[in-house]
């Protein structure tokens, strides 16, 4: 790569990053207002060429990553450095800075779209391949981002020095996050599998329990 090619690559990278300031809030708002539309959009865009994908919003994995970055920034501003960074026990010894902590959280919250996507393929009795999993995983990244953000805000509220009121508010926000995410998954399974909402609720509940168990097991390794 010559110097001019390097400058061109740097120019493209800078433009892509700076446009996140515009397209992140657009993507967040559209996901909150019309989650199912965004999930269908995430799926359909994968049929286009890489250059033409997601022209007016962020791609689902980037949206999830930036949401966790936003949540982490809020955490640093309100409660300071996470104790995980300072802790050297277990797997937390691998987390030495904010970058590694952010990547760890990305891995944790990527569990939700991954398990949801696998659960759907399993119940459709469809082959589990990279090609069949990717559209479903991408579709699930949009609501997972909103879920992670609200969950993070609720968790921060429980850690702030505001007495029982802040703790109660934080727990209420966490509960609201699970109710919203669970309701969305109930309708998603019901619509996609063409089953009743009651059946969709059962599938969503079972799958969310699997996600939470795996999440907790990974978190325990950091303790």
mmCIF file of C-alpha atoms in Angstrom:
data_model
loop_
_atom_site.group_PDB
_atom_site.id
_atom_site.type_symbol
_atom_site.label_atom_id
_atom_site.label_comp_id
_atom_site.label_asym_id
_atom_site.label_seq_id
_atom_site.Cartn_x
_atom_site.Cartn_y
_atom_site.Cartn_z
ATOM 1 C CA UNK A 1 0.000 0.000 0.000
ATOM 2 C CA UNK A 2 1.493 3.328 -1.055
ATOM 3 C CA UNK A 3 1.130 6.567 0.856
ATOM 4 C CA UNK A 4 -1.842 7.835 -1.186
ATOM 5 C CA UNK A 5 -3.730 4.577 -0.662
ATOM 6 C CA UNK A 6 -3.035 4.854 3.042
ATOM 7 C CA UNK A 7 -4.446 8.399 3.107
ATOM 8 C CA UNK A 8 -7.512 7.257 1.202
ATOM 9 C CA UNK A 9 -8.071 4.411 3.683
ATOM 10 C CA UNK A 10 -7.625 6.823 6.578
ATOM 11 C CA UNK A 11 -10.064 9.231 4.944
ATOM 12 C CA UNK A 12 -12.701 6.503 4.583
ATOM 13 C CA UNK A 13 -12.169 5.334 8.163
ATOM 14 C CA UNK A 14 -12.467 8.849 9.586
ATOM 15 C CA UNK A 15 -15.649 9.482 7.607
ATOM 16 C CA UNK A 16 -17.169 6.180 8.729
ATOM 17 C CA UNK A 17 -16.423 6.873 12.392
ATOM 18 C CA UNK A 18 -17.642 10.476 12.384
ATOM 19 C CA UNK A 19 -20.937 9.486 10.742
ATOM 20 C CA UNK A 20 -21.634 7.268 13.752
ATOM 21 C CA UNK A 21 -22.556 10.490 15.581
ATOM 22 C CA UNK A 22 -25.466 10.867 13.158
ATOM 23 C CA UNK A 23 -26.491 7.300 12.468
ATOM 24 C CA UNK A 24 -26.204 5.898 15.994
ATOM 25 C CA UNK A 25 -29.100 7.943 17.461
ATOM 26 C CA UNK A 26 -31.124 7.279 14.293
ATOM 27 C CA UNK A 27 -30.570 3.536 14.647
ATOM 28 C CA UNK A 28 -31.339 3.600 18.372
ATOM 29 C CA UNK A 29 -34.572 5.561 17.869
ATOM 30 C CA UNK A 30 -35.771 3.371 15.027
ATOM 31 C CA UNK A 31 -35.014 0.216 17.024
ATOM 32 C CA UNK A 32 -36.953 1.500 20.040
ATOM 33 C CA UNK A 33 -39.936 2.589 17.928
ATOM 34 C CA UNK A 34 -40.056 -0.255 15.411
ATOM 35 C CA UNK A 35 -37.955 -3.193 16.635
ATOM 36 C CA UNK A 36 -39.536 -5.766 14.309
ATOM 37 C CA UNK A 37 -39.099 -3.527 11.274
ATOM 38 C CA UNK A 38 -35.423 -3.120 12.138
ATOM 39 C CA UNK A 39 -34.991 -6.859 12.659
ATOM 40 C CA UNK A 40 -36.486 -7.553 9.226
ATOM 41 C CA UNK A 41 -34.341 -4.792 7.756
ATOM 42 C CA UNK A 42 -31.171 -6.291 9.236
ATOM 43 C CA UNK A 43 -31.992 -9.596 7.576
ATOM 44 C CA UNK A 44 -32.845 -8.156 4.162
ATOM 45 C CA UNK A 45 -29.775 -5.915 3.949
ATOM 46 C CA UNK A 46 -27.459 -8.937 3.996
ATOM 47 C CA UNK A 47 -28.700 -9.755 0.508
ATOM 48 C CA UNK A 48 -27.018 -6.593 -0.831
ATOM 49 C CA UNK A 49 -23.326 -6.175 -1.581
ATOM 50 C CA UNK A 50 -21.121 -5.107 1.313
ATOM 51 C CA UNK A 51 -20.860 -1.544 -0.047
ATOM 52 C CA UNK A 52 -24.642 -1.143 -0.227
ATOM 53 C CA UNK A 53 -25.588 -2.630 3.145
ATOM 54 C CA UNK A 54 -27.169 -0.452 5.866
ATOM 55 C CA UNK A 55 -26.966 2.912 4.049
ATOM 56 C CA UNK A 56 -29.171 4.814 6.527
ATOM 57 C CA UNK A 57 -28.434 3.053 9.848
ATOM 58 C CA UNK A 58 -25.539 1.319 11.587
ATOM 59 C CA UNK A 59 -24.929 -2.350 10.968
ATOM 60 C CA UNK A 60 -26.276 -4.494 13.841
ATOM 61 C CA UNK A 61 -22.929 -5.603 15.346
ATOM 62 C CA UNK A 62 -21.548 -2.041 15.204
ATOM 63 C CA UNK A 63 -24.738 -0.780 16.847
ATOM 64 C CA UNK A 64 -24.369 -3.312 19.663
ATOM 65 C CA UNK A 65 -20.697 -2.400 20.139
ATOM 66 C CA UNK A 66 -21.373 1.361 20.224
ATOM 67 C CA UNK A 67 -24.264 0.863 22.636
ATOM 68 C CA UNK A 68 -21.980 -0.958 25.045
ATOM 69 C CA UNK A 69 -19.385 1.786 24.561
ATOM 70 C CA UNK A 70 -22.026 4.397 25.433
ATOM 71 C CA UNK A 71 -23.091 2.412 28.497
ATOM 72 C CA UNK A 72 -19.457 2.077 29.565
ATOM 73 C CA UNK A 73 -18.877 5.821 29.121
ATOM 74 C CA UNK A 74 -21.899 6.590 31.304
ATOM 75 C CA UNK A 75 -20.529 4.173 33.919
ATOM 76 C CA UNK A 76 -17.147 5.923 33.970
ATOM 77 C CA UNK A 77 -18.822 9.317 34.334
ATOM 78 C CA UNK A 78 -21.204 8.329 37.133
ATOM 79 C CA UNK A 79 -19.520 5.631 39.228
ATOM 80 C CA UNK A 80 -15.926 5.543 38.000
ATOM 81 C CA UNK A 81 -13.720 2.626 36.992
ATOM 82 C CA UNK A 82 -15.219 -0.839 37.177
ATOM 83 C CA UNK A 83 -13.851 -3.060 39.927
ATOM 84 C CA UNK A 84 -13.324 -5.820 37.333
ATOM 85 C CA UNK A 85 -10.376 -3.907 35.844
ATOM 86 C CA UNK A 86 -8.626 -3.714 39.218
ATOM 87 C CA UNK A 87 -9.461 -7.305 40.182
ATOM 88 C CA UNK A 88 -6.854 -9.903 39.174
ATOM 89 C CA UNK A 89 -8.685 -13.062 40.249
ATOM 90 C CA UNK A 90 -9.951 -15.656 37.776
ATOM 91 C CA UNK A 91 -10.538 -14.509 34.216
ATOM 92 C CA UNK A 92 -10.720 -10.922 35.397
ATOM 93 C CA UNK A 93 -6.919 -11.037 35.349
ATOM 94 C CA UNK A 94 -7.202 -10.845 31.561
ATOM 95 C CA UNK A 95 -9.085 -7.547 31.797
ATOM 96 C CA UNK A 96 -6.475 -4.881 32.399
ATOM 97 C CA UNK A 97 -8.071 -1.814 30.814
ATOM 98 C CA UNK A 98 -11.317 -0.347 29.522
ATOM 99 C CA UNK A 99 -10.791 -1.778 26.039
ATOM 100 C CA UNK A 100 -10.581 -5.373 27.230
ATOM 101 C CA UNK A 101 -13.551 -4.756 29.552
ATOM 102 C CA UNK A 102 -15.602 -3.451 26.632
ATOM 103 C CA UNK A 103 -14.703 -6.474 24.511
ATOM 104 C CA UNK A 104 -15.668 -8.764 27.393
ATOM 105 C CA UNK A 105 -19.066 -7.072 27.688
ATOM 106 C CA UNK A 106 -19.541 -7.328 23.932
ATOM 107 C CA UNK A 107 -18.934 -11.071 24.194
ATOM 108 C CA UNK A 108 -21.399 -11.345 27.078
ATOM 109 C CA UNK A 109 -24.223 -9.468 25.386
ATOM 110 C CA UNK A 110 -23.610 -11.166 22.043
ATOM 111 C CA UNK A 111 -24.740 -14.331 23.847
ATOM 112 C CA UNK A 112 -28.354 -13.134 23.700
ATOM 113 C CA UNK A 113 -28.664 -12.700 19.910
ATOM 114 C CA UNK A 114 -26.625 -15.859 19.358
ATOM 115 C CA UNK A 115 -28.742 -18.117 21.577
ATOM 116 C CA UNK A 116 -31.983 -16.596 20.255
ATOM 117 C CA UNK A 117 -30.895 -17.244 16.677
ATOM 118 C CA UNK A 118 -29.816 -20.811 17.426
ATOM 119 C CA UNK A 119 -33.094 -21.489 19.258
ATOM 120 C CA UNK A 120 -35.120 -20.395 16.252
ATOM 121 C CA UNK A 121 -33.129 -22.551 13.824
ATOM 122 C CA UNK A 122 -33.457 -25.506 16.177
ATOM 123 C CA UNK A 123 -37.239 -25.179 16.308
ATOM 124 C CA UNK A 124 -37.447 -24.677 12.555
ATOM 125 C CA UNK A 125 -35.399 -27.858 12.192
ATOM 126 C CA UNK A 126 -33.185 -25.899 9.811
ATOM 127 C CA UNK A 127 -29.502 -26.662 9.270
ATOM 128 C CA UNK A 128 -27.222 -24.752 11.620
ATOM 129 C CA UNK A 129 -24.613 -23.166 9.365
ATOM 130 C CA UNK A 130 -22.803 -19.842 9.254
ATOM 131 C CA UNK A 131 -25.051 -18.718 6.409
ATOM 132 C CA UNK A 132 -28.317 -19.672 8.148
ATOM 133 C CA UNK A 133 -27.240 -18.242 11.514
ATOM 134 C CA UNK A 134 -25.916 -14.869 10.344
ATOM 135 C CA UNK A 135 -29.210 -13.181 9.296
ATOM 136 C CA UNK A 136 -30.916 -14.179 12.536
ATOM 137 C CA UNK A 137 -27.934 -13.103 14.637
ATOM 138 C CA UNK A 138 -27.782 -9.732 12.876
ATOM 139 C CA UNK A 139 -31.521 -9.226 13.334
ATOM 140 C CA UNK A 140 -31.234 -9.937 17.060
ATOM 141 C CA UNK A 141 -28.336 -7.500 17.565
ATOM 142 C CA UNK A 142 -30.629 -4.473 17.252
ATOM 143 C CA UNK A 143 -32.960 -5.297 20.183
ATOM 144 C CA UNK A 144 -30.009 -6.713 22.134
ATOM 145 C CA UNK A 145 -28.370 -3.275 21.936
ATOM 146 C CA UNK A 146 -31.400 -1.536 23.430
ATOM 147 C CA UNK A 147 -31.685 -4.265 26.076
ATOM 148 C CA UNK A 148 -28.010 -3.875 27.019
ATOM 149 C CA UNK A 149 -28.310 -0.094 27.293
ATOM 150 C CA UNK A 150 -31.386 -0.119 29.536
ATOM 151 C CA UNK A 151 -29.950 -2.956 31.610
ATOM 152 C CA UNK A 152 -26.716 -1.006 32.027
ATOM 153 C CA UNK A 153 -28.555 2.129 33.133
ATOM 154 C CA UNK A 154 -30.532 0.118 35.674
ATOM 155 C CA UNK A 155 -27.381 -1.528 36.982
ATOM 156 C CA UNK A 156 -25.670 1.856 37.346
ATOM 157 C CA UNK A 157 -28.629 3.226 39.289
ATOM 158 C CA UNK A 158 -28.257 0.436 41.860
ATOM 159 C CA UNK A 159 -24.573 1.345 42.324
ATOM 160 C CA UNK A 160 -25.014 5.078 42.812
ATOM 161 C CA UNK A 161 -24.901 6.728 46.204
ATOM 162 C CA UNK A 162 -28.553 7.664 46.406
ATOM 163 C CA UNK A 163 -29.945 5.375 49.048
ATOM 164 C CA UNK A 164 -32.825 2.928 48.681
ATOM 165 C CA UNK A 165 -34.632 5.163 46.180
ATOM 166 C CA UNK A 166 -31.882 4.817 43.588
ATOM 167 C CA UNK A 167 -31.604 1.106 44.201
ATOM 168 C CA UNK A 168 -35.350 0.612 43.806
ATOM 169 C CA UNK A 169 -35.363 2.709 40.637
ATOM 170 C CA UNK A 170 -32.459 0.698 39.263
ATOM 171 C CA UNK A 171 -34.165 -2.617 39.946
ATOM 172 C CA UNK A 172 -37.354 -1.307 38.303
ATOM 173 C CA UNK A 173 -35.380 -0.317 35.193
ATOM 174 C CA UNK A 174 -33.740 -3.749 35.064
ATOM 175 C CA UNK A 175 -37.132 -5.416 35.372
ATOM 176 C CA UNK A 176 -38.504 -3.182 32.605
ATOM 177 C CA UNK A 177 -35.578 -4.152 30.371
ATOM 178 C CA UNK A 178 -36.302 -7.857 30.814
ATOM 179 C CA UNK A 179 -40.046 -7.362 30.300
ATOM 180 C CA UNK A 180 -39.504 -5.399 27.072
ATOM 181 C CA UNK A 181 -36.928 -7.832 25.729
ATOM 182 C CA UNK A 182 -38.959 -10.867 26.758
ATOM 183 C CA UNK A 183 -42.140 -9.489 25.188
ATOM 184 C CA UNK A 184 -40.331 -8.750 21.953
ATOM 185 C CA UNK A 185 -38.869 -12.265 21.826
ATOM 186 C CA UNK A 186 -42.288 -13.763 22.552
ATOM 187 C CA UNK A 187 -43.800 -12.013 19.550
ATOM 188 C CA UNK A 188 -40.749 -12.763 17.375
ATOM 189 C CA UNK A 189 -40.904 -16.499 18.027
ATOM 190 C CA UNK A 190 -44.693 -16.533 17.644
ATOM 191 C CA UNK A 191 -44.606 -14.707 14.315
ATOM 192 C CA UNK A 192 -41.592 -16.460 12.842
ATOM 193 C CA UNK A 193 -42.678 -19.965 13.839
ATOM 194 C CA UNK A 194 -46.382 -19.275 13.189
ATOM 195 C CA UNK A 195 -47.391 -20.440 16.664
ATOM 196 C CA UNK A 196 -49.595 -18.942 19.365
ATOM 197 C CA UNK A 197 -48.347 -16.154 21.602
ATOM 198 C CA UNK A 198 -48.567 -18.531 24.544
ATOM 199 C CA UNK A 199 -46.274 -20.975 22.756
ATOM 200 C CA UNK A 200 -44.024 -18.090 21.771
ATOM 201 C CA UNK A 201 -43.892 -16.989 25.396
ATOM 202 C CA UNK A 202 -42.815 -20.469 26.457
ATOM 203 C CA UNK A 203 -40.062 -20.622 23.860
ATOM 204 C CA UNK A 204 -38.865 -17.090 24.632
ATOM 205 C CA UNK A 205 -38.852 -17.744 28.384
ATOM 206 C CA UNK A 206 -36.908 -20.979 28.031
ATOM 207 C CA UNK A 207 -34.404 -19.371 25.679
ATOM 208 C CA UNK A 208 -33.932 -16.317 27.906
ATOM 209 C CA UNK A 209 -33.281 -18.612 30.866
ATOM 210 C CA UNK A 210 -30.587 -20.345 28.807
ATOM 211 C CA UNK A 211 -29.061 -16.962 27.955
ATOM 212 C CA UNK A 212 -29.087 -15.767 31.567
ATOM 213 C CA UNK A 213 -27.575 -19.037 32.837
ATOM 214 C CA UNK A 214 -24.734 -18.832 30.331
ATOM 215 C CA UNK A 215 -24.302 -15.124 31.122
ATOM 216 C CA UNK A 216 -24.094 -15.845 34.859
ATOM 217 C CA UNK A 217 -21.660 -18.731 34.350
ATOM 218 C CA UNK A 218 -19.329 -16.514 32.365
ATOM 219 C CA UNK A 219 -19.675 -13.727 34.923
ATOM 220 C CA UNK A 220 -18.817 -16.199 37.703
ATOM 221 C CA UNK A 221 -15.489 -16.881 36.022
ATOM 222 C CA UNK A 222 -14.623 -13.222 36.548
ATOM 223 C CA UNK A 223 -15.429 -13.304 40.257
#
